[in-house]
mmCIF file of C-alpha atoms in Angstrom:
data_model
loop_
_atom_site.group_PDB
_atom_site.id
_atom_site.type_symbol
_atom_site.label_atom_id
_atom_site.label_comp_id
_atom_site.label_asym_id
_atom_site.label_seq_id
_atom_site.Cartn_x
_atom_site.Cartn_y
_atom_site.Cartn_z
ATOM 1 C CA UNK A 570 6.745 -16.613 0.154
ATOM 2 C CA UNK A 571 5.100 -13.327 0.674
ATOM 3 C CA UNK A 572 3.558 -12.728 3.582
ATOM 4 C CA UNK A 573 0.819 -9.789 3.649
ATOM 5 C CA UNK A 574 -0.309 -7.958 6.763
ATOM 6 C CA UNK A 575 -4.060 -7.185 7.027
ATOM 7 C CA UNK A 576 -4.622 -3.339 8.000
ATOM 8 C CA UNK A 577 -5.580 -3.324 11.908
ATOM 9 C CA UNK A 578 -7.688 -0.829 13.639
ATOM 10 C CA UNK A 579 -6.647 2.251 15.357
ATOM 11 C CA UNK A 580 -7.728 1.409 19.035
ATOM 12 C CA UNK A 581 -4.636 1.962 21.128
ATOM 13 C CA UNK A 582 -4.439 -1.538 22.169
ATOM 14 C CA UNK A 583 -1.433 -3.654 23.034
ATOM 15 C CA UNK A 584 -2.470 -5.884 19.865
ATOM 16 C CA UNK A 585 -1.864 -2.884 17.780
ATOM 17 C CA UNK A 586 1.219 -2.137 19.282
ATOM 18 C CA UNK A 587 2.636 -5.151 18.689
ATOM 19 C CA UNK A 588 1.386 -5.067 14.951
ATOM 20 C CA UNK A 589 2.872 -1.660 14.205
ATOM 21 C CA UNK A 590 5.992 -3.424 15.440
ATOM 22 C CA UNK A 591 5.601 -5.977 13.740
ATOM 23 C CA UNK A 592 5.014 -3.693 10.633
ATOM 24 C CA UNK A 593 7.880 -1.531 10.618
ATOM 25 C CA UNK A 594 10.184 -4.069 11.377
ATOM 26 C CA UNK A 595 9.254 -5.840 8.356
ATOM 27 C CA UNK A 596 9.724 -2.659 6.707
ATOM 28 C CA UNK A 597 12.912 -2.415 7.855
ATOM 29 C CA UNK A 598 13.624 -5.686 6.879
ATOM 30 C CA UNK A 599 12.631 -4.930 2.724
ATOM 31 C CA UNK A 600 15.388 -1.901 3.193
ATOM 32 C CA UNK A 601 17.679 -4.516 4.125
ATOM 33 C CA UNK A 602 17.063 -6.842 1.202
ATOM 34 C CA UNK A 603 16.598 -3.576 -1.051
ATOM 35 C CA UNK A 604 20.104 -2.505 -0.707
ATOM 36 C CA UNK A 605 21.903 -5.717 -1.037
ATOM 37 C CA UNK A 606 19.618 -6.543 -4.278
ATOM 38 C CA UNK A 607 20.687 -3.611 -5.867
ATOM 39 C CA UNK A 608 24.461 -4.175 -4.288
ATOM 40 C CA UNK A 609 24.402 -7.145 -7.114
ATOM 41 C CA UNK A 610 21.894 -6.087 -9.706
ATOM 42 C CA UNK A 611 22.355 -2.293 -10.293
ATOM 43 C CA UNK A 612 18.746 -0.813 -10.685
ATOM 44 C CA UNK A 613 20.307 1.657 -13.834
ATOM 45 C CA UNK A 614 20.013 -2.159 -15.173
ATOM 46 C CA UNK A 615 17.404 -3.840 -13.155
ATOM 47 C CA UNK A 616 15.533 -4.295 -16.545
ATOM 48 C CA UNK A 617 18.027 -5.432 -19.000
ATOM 49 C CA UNK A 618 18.594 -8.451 -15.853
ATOM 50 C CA UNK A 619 15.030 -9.346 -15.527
ATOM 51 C CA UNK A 620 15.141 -9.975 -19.293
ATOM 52 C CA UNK A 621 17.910 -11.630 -19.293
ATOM 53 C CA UNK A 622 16.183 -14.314 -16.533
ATOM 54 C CA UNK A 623 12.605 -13.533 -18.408
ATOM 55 C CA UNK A 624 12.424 -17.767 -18.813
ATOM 56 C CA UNK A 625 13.018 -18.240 -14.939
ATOM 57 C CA UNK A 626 10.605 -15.811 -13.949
ATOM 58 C CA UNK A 627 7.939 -17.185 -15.817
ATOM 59 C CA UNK A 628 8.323 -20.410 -14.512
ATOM 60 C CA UNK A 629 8.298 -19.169 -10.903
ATOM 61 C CA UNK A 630 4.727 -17.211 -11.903
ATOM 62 C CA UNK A 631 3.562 -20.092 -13.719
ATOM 63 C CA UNK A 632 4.426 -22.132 -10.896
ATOM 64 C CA UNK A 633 3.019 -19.748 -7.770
ATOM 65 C CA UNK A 634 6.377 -18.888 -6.259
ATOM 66 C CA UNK A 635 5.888 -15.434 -7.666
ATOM 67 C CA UNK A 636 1.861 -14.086 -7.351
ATOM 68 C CA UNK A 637 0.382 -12.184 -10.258
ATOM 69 C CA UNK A 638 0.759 -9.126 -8.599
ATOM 70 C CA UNK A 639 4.325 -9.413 -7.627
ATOM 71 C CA UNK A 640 4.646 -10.399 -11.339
ATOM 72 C CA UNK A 641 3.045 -7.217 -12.275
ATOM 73 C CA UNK A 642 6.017 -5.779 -10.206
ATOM 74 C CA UNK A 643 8.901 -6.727 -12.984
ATOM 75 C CA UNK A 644 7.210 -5.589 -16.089
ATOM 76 C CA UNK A 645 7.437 -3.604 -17.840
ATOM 77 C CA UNK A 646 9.265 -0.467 -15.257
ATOM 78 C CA UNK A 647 10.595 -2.644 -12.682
ATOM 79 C CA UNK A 648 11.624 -0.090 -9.459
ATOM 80 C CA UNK A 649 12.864 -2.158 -6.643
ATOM 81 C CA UNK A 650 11.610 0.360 -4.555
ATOM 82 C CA UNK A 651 8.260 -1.349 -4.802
ATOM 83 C CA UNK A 652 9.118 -5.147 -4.497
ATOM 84 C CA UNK A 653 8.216 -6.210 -1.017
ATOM 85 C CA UNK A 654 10.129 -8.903 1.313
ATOM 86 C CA UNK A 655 8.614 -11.786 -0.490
ATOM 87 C CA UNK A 656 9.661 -10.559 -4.090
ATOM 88 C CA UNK A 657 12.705 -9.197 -3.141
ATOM 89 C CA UNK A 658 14.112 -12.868 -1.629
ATOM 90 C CA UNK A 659 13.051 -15.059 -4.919
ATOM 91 C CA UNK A 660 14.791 -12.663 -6.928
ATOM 92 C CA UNK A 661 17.820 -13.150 -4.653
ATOM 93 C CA UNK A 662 17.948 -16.643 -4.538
ATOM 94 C CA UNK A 663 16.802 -17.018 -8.051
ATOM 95 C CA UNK A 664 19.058 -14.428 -10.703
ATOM 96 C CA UNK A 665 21.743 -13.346 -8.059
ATOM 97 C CA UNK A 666 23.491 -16.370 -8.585
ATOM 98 C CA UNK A 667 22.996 -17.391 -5.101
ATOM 99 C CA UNK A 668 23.159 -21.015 -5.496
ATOM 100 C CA UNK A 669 19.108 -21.301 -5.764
ATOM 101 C CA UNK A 670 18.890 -25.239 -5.230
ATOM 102 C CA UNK A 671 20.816 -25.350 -2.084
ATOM 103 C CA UNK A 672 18.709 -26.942 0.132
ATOM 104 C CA UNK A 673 19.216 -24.567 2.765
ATOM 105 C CA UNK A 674 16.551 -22.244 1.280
ATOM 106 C CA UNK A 675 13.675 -24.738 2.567
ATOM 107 C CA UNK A 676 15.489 -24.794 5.891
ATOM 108 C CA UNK A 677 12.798 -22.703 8.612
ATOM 109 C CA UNK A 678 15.002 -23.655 11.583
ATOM 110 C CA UNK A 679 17.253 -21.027 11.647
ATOM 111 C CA UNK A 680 19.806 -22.749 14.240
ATOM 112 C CA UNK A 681 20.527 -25.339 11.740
ATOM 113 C CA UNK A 682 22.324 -22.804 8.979
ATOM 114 C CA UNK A 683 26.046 -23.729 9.873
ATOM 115 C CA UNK A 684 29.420 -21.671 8.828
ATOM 116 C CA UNK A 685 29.589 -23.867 5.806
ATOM 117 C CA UNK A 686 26.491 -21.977 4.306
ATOM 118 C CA UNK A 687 27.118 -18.962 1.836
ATOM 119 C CA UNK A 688 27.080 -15.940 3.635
ATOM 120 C CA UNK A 689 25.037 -14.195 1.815
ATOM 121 C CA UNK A 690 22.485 -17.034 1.472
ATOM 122 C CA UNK A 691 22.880 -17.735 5.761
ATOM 123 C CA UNK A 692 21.643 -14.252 6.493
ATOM 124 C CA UNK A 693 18.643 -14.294 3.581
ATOM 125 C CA UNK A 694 17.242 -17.073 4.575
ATOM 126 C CA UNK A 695 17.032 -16.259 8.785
ATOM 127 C CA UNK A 696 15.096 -12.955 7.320
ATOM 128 C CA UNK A 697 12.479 -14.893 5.633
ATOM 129 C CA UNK A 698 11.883 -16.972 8.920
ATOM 130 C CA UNK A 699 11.617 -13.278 10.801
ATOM 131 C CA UNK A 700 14.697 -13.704 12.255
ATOM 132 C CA UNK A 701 15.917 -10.012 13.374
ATOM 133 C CA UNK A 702 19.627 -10.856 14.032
ATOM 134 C CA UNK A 703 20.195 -11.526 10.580
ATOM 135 C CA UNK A 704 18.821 -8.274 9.404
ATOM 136 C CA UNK A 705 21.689 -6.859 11.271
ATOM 137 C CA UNK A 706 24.463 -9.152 9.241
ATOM 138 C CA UNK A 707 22.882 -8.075 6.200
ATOM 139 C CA UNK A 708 22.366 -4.917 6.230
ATOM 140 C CA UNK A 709 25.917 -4.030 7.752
ATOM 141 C CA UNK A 710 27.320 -5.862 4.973
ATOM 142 C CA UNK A 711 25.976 -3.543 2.512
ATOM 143 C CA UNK A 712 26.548 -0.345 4.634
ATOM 144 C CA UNK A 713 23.609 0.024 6.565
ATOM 145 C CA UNK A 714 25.567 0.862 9.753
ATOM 146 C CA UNK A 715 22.702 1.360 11.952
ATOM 147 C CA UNK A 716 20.576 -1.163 11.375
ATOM 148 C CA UNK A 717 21.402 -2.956 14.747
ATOM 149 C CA UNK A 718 20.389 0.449 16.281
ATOM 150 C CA UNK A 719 17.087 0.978 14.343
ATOM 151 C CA UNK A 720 15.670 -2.650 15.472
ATOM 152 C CA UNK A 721 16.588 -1.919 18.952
ATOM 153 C CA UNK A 722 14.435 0.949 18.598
ATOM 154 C CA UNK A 723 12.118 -0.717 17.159
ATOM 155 C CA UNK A 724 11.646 -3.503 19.926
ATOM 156 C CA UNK A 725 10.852 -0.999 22.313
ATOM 157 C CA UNK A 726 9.602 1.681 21.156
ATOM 158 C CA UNK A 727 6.602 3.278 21.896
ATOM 159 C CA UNK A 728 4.038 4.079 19.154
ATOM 160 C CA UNK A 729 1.644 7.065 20.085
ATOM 161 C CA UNK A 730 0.061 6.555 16.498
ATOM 162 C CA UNK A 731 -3.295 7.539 17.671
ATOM 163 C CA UNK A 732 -3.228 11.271 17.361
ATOM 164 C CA UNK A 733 -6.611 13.470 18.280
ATOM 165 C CA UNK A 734 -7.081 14.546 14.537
ATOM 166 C CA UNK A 735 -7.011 10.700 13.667
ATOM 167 C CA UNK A 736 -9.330 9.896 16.371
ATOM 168 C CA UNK A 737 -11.529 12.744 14.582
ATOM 169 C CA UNK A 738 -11.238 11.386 11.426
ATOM 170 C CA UNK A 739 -12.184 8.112 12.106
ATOM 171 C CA UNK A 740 -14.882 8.641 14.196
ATOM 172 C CA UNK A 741 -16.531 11.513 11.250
ATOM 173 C CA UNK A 742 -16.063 8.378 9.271
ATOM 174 C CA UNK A 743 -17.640 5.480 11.320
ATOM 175 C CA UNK A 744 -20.470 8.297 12.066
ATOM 176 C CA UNK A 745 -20.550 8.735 7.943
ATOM 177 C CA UNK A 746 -20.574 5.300 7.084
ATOM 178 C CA UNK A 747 -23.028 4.371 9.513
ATOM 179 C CA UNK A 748 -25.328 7.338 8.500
ATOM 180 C CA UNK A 749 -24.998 6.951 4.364
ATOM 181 C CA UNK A 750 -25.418 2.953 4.461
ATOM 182 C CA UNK A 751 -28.486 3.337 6.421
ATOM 183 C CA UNK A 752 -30.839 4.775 3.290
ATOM 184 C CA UNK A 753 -33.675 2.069 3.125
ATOM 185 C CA UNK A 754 -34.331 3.533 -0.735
ATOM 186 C CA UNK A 755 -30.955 2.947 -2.048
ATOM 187 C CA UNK A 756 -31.313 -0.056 -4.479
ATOM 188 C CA UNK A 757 -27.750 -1.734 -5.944
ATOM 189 C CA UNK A 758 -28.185 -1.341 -9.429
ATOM 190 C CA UNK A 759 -25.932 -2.462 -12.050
ATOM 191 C CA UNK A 760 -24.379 0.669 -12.115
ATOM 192 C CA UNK A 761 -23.434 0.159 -8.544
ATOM 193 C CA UNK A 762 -21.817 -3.913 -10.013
ATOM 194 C CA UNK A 763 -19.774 -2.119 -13.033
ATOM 195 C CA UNK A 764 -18.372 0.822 -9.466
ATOM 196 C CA UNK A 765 -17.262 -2.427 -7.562
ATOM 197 C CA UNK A 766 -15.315 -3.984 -10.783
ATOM 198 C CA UNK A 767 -13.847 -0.465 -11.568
ATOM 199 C CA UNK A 768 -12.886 0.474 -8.002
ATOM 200 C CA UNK A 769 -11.096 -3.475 -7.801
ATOM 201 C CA UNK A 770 -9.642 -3.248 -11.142
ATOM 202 C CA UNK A 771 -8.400 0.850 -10.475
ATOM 203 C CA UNK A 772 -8.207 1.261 -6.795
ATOM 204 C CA UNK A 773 -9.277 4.606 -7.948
ATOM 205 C CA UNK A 774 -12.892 5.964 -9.079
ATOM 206 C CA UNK A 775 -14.979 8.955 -9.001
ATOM 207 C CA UNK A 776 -18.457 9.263 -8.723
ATOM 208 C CA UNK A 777 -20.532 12.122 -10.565
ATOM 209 C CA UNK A 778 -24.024 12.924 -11.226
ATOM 210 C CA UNK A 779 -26.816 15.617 -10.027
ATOM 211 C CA UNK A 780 -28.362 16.502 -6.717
ATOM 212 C CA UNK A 781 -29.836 13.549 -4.734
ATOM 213 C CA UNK A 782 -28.875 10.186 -7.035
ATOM 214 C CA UNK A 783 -27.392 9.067 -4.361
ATOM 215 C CA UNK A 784 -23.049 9.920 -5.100
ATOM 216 C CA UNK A 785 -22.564 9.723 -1.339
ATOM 217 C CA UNK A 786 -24.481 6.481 -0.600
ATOM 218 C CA UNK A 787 -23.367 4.669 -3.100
ATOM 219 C CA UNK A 788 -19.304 5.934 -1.957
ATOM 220 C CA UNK A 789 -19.853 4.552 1.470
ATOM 221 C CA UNK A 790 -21.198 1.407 0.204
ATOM 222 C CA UNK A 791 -18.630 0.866 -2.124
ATOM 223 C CA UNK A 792 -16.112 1.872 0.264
ATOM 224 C CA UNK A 793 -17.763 -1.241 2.908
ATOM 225 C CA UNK A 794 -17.587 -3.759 -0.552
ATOM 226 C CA UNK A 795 -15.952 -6.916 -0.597
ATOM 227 C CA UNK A 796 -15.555 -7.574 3.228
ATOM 228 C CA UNK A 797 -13.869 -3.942 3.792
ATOM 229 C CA UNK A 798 -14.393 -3.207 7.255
ATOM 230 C CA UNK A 799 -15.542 0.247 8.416
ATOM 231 C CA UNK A 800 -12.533 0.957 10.651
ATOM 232 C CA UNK A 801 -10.116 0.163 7.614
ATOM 233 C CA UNK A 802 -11.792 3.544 5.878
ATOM 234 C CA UNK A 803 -11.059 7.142 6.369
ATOM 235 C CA UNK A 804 -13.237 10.020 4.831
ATOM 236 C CA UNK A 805 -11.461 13.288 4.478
ATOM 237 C CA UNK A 806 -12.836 16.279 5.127
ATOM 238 C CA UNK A 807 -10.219 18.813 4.215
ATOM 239 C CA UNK A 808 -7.236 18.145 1.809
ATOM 240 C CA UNK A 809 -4.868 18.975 4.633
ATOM 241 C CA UNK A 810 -6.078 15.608 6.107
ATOM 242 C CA UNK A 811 -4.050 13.873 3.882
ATOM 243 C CA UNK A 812 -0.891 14.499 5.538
ATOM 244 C CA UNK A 813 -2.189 13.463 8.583
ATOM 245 C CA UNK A 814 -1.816 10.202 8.280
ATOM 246 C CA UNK A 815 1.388 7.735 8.398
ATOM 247 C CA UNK A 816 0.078 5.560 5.176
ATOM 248 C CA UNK A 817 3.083 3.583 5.346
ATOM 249 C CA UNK A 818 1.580 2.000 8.306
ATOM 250 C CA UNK A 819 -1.489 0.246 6.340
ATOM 251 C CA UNK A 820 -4.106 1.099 8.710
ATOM 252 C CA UNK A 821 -6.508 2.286 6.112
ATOM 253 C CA UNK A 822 -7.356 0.675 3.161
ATOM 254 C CA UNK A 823 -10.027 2.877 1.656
ATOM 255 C CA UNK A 824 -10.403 6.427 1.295
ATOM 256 C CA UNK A 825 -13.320 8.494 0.571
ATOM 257 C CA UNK A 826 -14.181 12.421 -0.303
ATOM 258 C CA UNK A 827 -16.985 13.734 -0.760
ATOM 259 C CA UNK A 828 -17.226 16.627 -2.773
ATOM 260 C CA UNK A 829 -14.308 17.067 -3.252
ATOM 261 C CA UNK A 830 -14.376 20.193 -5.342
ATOM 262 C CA UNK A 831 -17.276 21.964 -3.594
ATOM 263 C CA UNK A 832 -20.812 21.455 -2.651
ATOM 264 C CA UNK A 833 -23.274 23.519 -4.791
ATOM 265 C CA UNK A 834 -20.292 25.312 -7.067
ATOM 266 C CA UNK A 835 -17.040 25.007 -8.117
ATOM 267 C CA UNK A 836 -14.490 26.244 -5.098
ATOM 268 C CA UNK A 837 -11.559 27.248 -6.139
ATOM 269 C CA UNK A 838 -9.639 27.139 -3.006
ATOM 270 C CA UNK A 839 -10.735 23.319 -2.726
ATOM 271 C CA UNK A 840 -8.924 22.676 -6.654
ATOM 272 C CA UNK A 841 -5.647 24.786 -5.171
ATOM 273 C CA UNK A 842 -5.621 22.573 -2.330
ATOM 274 C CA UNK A 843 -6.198 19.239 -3.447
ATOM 275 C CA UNK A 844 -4.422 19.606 -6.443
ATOM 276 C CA UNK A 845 -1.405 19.009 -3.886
ATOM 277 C CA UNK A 846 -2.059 16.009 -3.052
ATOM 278 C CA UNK A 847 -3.793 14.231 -6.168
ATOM 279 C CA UNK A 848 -0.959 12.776 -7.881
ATOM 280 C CA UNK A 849 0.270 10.941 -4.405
ATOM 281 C CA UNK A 850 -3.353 9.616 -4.059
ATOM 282 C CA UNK A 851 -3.357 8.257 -7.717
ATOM 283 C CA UNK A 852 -0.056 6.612 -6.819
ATOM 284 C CA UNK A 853 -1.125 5.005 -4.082
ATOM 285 C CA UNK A 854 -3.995 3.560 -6.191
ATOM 286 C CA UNK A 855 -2.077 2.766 -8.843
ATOM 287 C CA UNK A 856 0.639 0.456 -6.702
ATOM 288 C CA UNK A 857 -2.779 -0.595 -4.889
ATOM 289 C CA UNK A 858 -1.981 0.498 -1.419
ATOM 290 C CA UNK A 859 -5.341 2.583 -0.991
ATOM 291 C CA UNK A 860 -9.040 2.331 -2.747
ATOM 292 C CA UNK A 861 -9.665 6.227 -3.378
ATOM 293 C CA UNK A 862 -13.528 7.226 -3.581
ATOM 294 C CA UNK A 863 -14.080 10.846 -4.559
ATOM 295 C CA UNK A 864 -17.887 11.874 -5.164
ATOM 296 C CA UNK A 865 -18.544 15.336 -7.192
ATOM 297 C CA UNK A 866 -21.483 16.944 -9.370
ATOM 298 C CA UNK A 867 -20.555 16.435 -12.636
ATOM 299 C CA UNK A 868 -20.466 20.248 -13.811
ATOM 300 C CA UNK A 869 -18.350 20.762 -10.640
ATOM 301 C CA UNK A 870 -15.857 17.626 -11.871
ATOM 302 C CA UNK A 871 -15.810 19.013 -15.925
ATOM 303 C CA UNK A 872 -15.222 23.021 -14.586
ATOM 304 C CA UNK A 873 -12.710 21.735 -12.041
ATOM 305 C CA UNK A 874 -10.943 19.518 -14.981
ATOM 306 C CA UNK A 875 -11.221 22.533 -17.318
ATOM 307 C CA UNK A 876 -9.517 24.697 -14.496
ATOM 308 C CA UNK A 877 -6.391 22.702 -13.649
ATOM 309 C CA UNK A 878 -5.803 21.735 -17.239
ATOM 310 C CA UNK A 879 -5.753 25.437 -17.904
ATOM 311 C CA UNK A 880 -3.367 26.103 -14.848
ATOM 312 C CA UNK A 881 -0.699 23.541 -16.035
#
C-alpha cells in the first residue's frame, strides 16, 4: 500500500514542480492520518496497542501488506511520527477497529463510497486513492482547521527550491564526482564490497586511512553504488551547508564530506562546527532517509573522537 517517491533532480523544470507538489501534499496527507491515528490510539500507549495486535501484525508482514521496513517501524520504539501514508492506513483499518473487512477498503473509485460508509473509513480510503478532498474531511475532524487552506496553497504554489548556494553545491558535486570516479588506478577491492554492505546495512560510514589510499575515490564511488545517480548526491563543503537544504523534500539521497575534520591536521573549528549537526545526520541515517559518506585520516578521526568525548 505504500507508495515511495524516487528523489528527482534539482533542474527547475515543470516536472519538478509538479513532483515537489506532489511531495508535500503527500506530506500533508501523513499529518492528516497522523493526528487521527493518535486521536484513537494515544502514542503515551502506542506500544502497549501494537502488542496487544502483535498476532495481526505479523500476519500482515508475513503476508506483504506491511514491508520489512515498515515492520521495522513498530518494534521495538514505535513513534508515529515516522510511519508514512502507507503504514499509517493498515494500522487504521487494521487495530482501530475500523471494520477492516468491509469491502470498501479495496474500493479505488472514490465516487462509489456512499453515505452508508463509516465516516471515518469514507474519508481513509479517498486518501489512499490521492484523493485531496478527503484530506480536508479528515483532518477537520480531528482539528486540523486549516487543512483546506494548506492544500489550496499547495495546488498553486510556487516552489523557488532552487536557491544559488544549491545550484553551487550541486554543481561542486557533479564536478567532484566526475573528477574522483575518473582515477584509471583505482581497483574495487574487497574492502571496497564489505563499504557497499556497510553503507546499505548503516546508511552511515566513514572512511579512514593515510595520504593517497584513495578515501576520496573510493567515497564518490560508493556514493554512485547501486544505481545512485549523481544528481541524487550532495558533497558538503562547509558544515553550514547542512542547513541549506530542505531534506524533507527527498532530493538527495546521498551525502558526502570529505575531510571532514581537516586536511593535513586536526581543525578545531571544523569539530565545533560539525559537531552541530552530527547527531541530525546520524538520524537521518538511522531512519534511512540519507546515505552519509564522511572521509578523514585516521589520526585526524581518533584526535577528533578524543576531543569531543572530552568536551561532553
Amino acid at each position: 500500500m505504500s507508495t515511495a517517491v524516487s528523489p528527482g533532480s534539482v533542474d527547475g523544470t515543470e516536472n519538478e514542480q509538479y513532483y515537489l507538489r506532489l511531495h508535500l501534499l503527500i506530506i500533508k496527507a501523513g499529518e492528516v492520518l497522523r493526528a487521527k491515528f493518535d486521536s484513537i490510539v494515544n502514542p503515551n500507549n502506542l506500544l502497549n496497542e501494537l502488542r496487544n495486535h502483535k498476532c495481526v501484525i505479523n500476519k500482515l508482514q508475513k503476508d506483504g501488506v506491511i514491508s520489512r521496513d515498515q515492520y521495522r517501524l513498530l518494534n521495538p520504539n514505535p513513534d508515529s511520527q515516522r510511519f508514512d501514508v502507507g503504514l499509517l492506513i493498515v494500522l487504521l483499518k487494521n487495530i482501530c477497529n475500523l471494520q477492516p473487512n468491509n469491502p470498501i477498503w479495496k474500493e479505488n473509485d472514490s465516487s462509489k463510497i456512499t453515505n452508508t460508509v463509516p465516516p471515518i473509513i469514507a474519508n481513509i480510503v479517498p486518501i489512499r486513492n490521492l484523493r485531496n478532498e478527503a484530506m480536508v474531511t479528515l483532518g477537520q475532524s480531528c482539528g486540523l482547521n486549516d487543512v483546506e487552506a494548506d492544500i489550496a496553497e499547495l495546488m498553486t504554489k510556487t516552489l523557488d527550491v532552487v536557491t544559488p548556494e544549491m545550484k553551487s553545491l550541486r554543481e561542486i558535486t557533479l564536478w567532484f564526482l566526475e573528477e574522483s570516479c575518473d582515477d584509471e588506478f583505482y581497483v574495487e577491492t574487497a574492502r571496497f564490497q564489505d563499504a557497499i554492505h556497510l553503507l546499505k546495512e548503516k546508511h552511515f560510514i566513514v572512511l579512514t586511512g593515510h595520504p593517497g589510499e584513495g578515501k576520496t575515490a573510493m567515497a564518490a564511488k560508493l556514493a554512485l553504488a547501486e544505481g545512485t545517480k549523481p544528481e541524487n548526491c550532495l558533497k558538503l563543503q562547509h558544515a553550514r551547508d547542512w542547513r541549506k537544504i530542505d531534506w524533507s523534500l527527498k532530493l538527495f539521497n546521498t551525502v558526502i564530506v570529505d575531510d571532514m575534520f581537516g586536511g593535513d591536521v586536526l581543525d578545531q573549528n571544523l569539530i565545533a562546527d560539525w559537531k552541530l549537526y552530527l547527531p541530525e545526520m546520524e538520524r537521518a541515517a538511522l531512519q534511512n532517509r540519507l546515505r552519509i559518506i564522511i572521509t578523514t585520516r585516521h589520526y585526524i578521526k581518533e584526535e577528533a573522537l578524543e576531543e569531543m568525548a572530552h568536551n561532553v
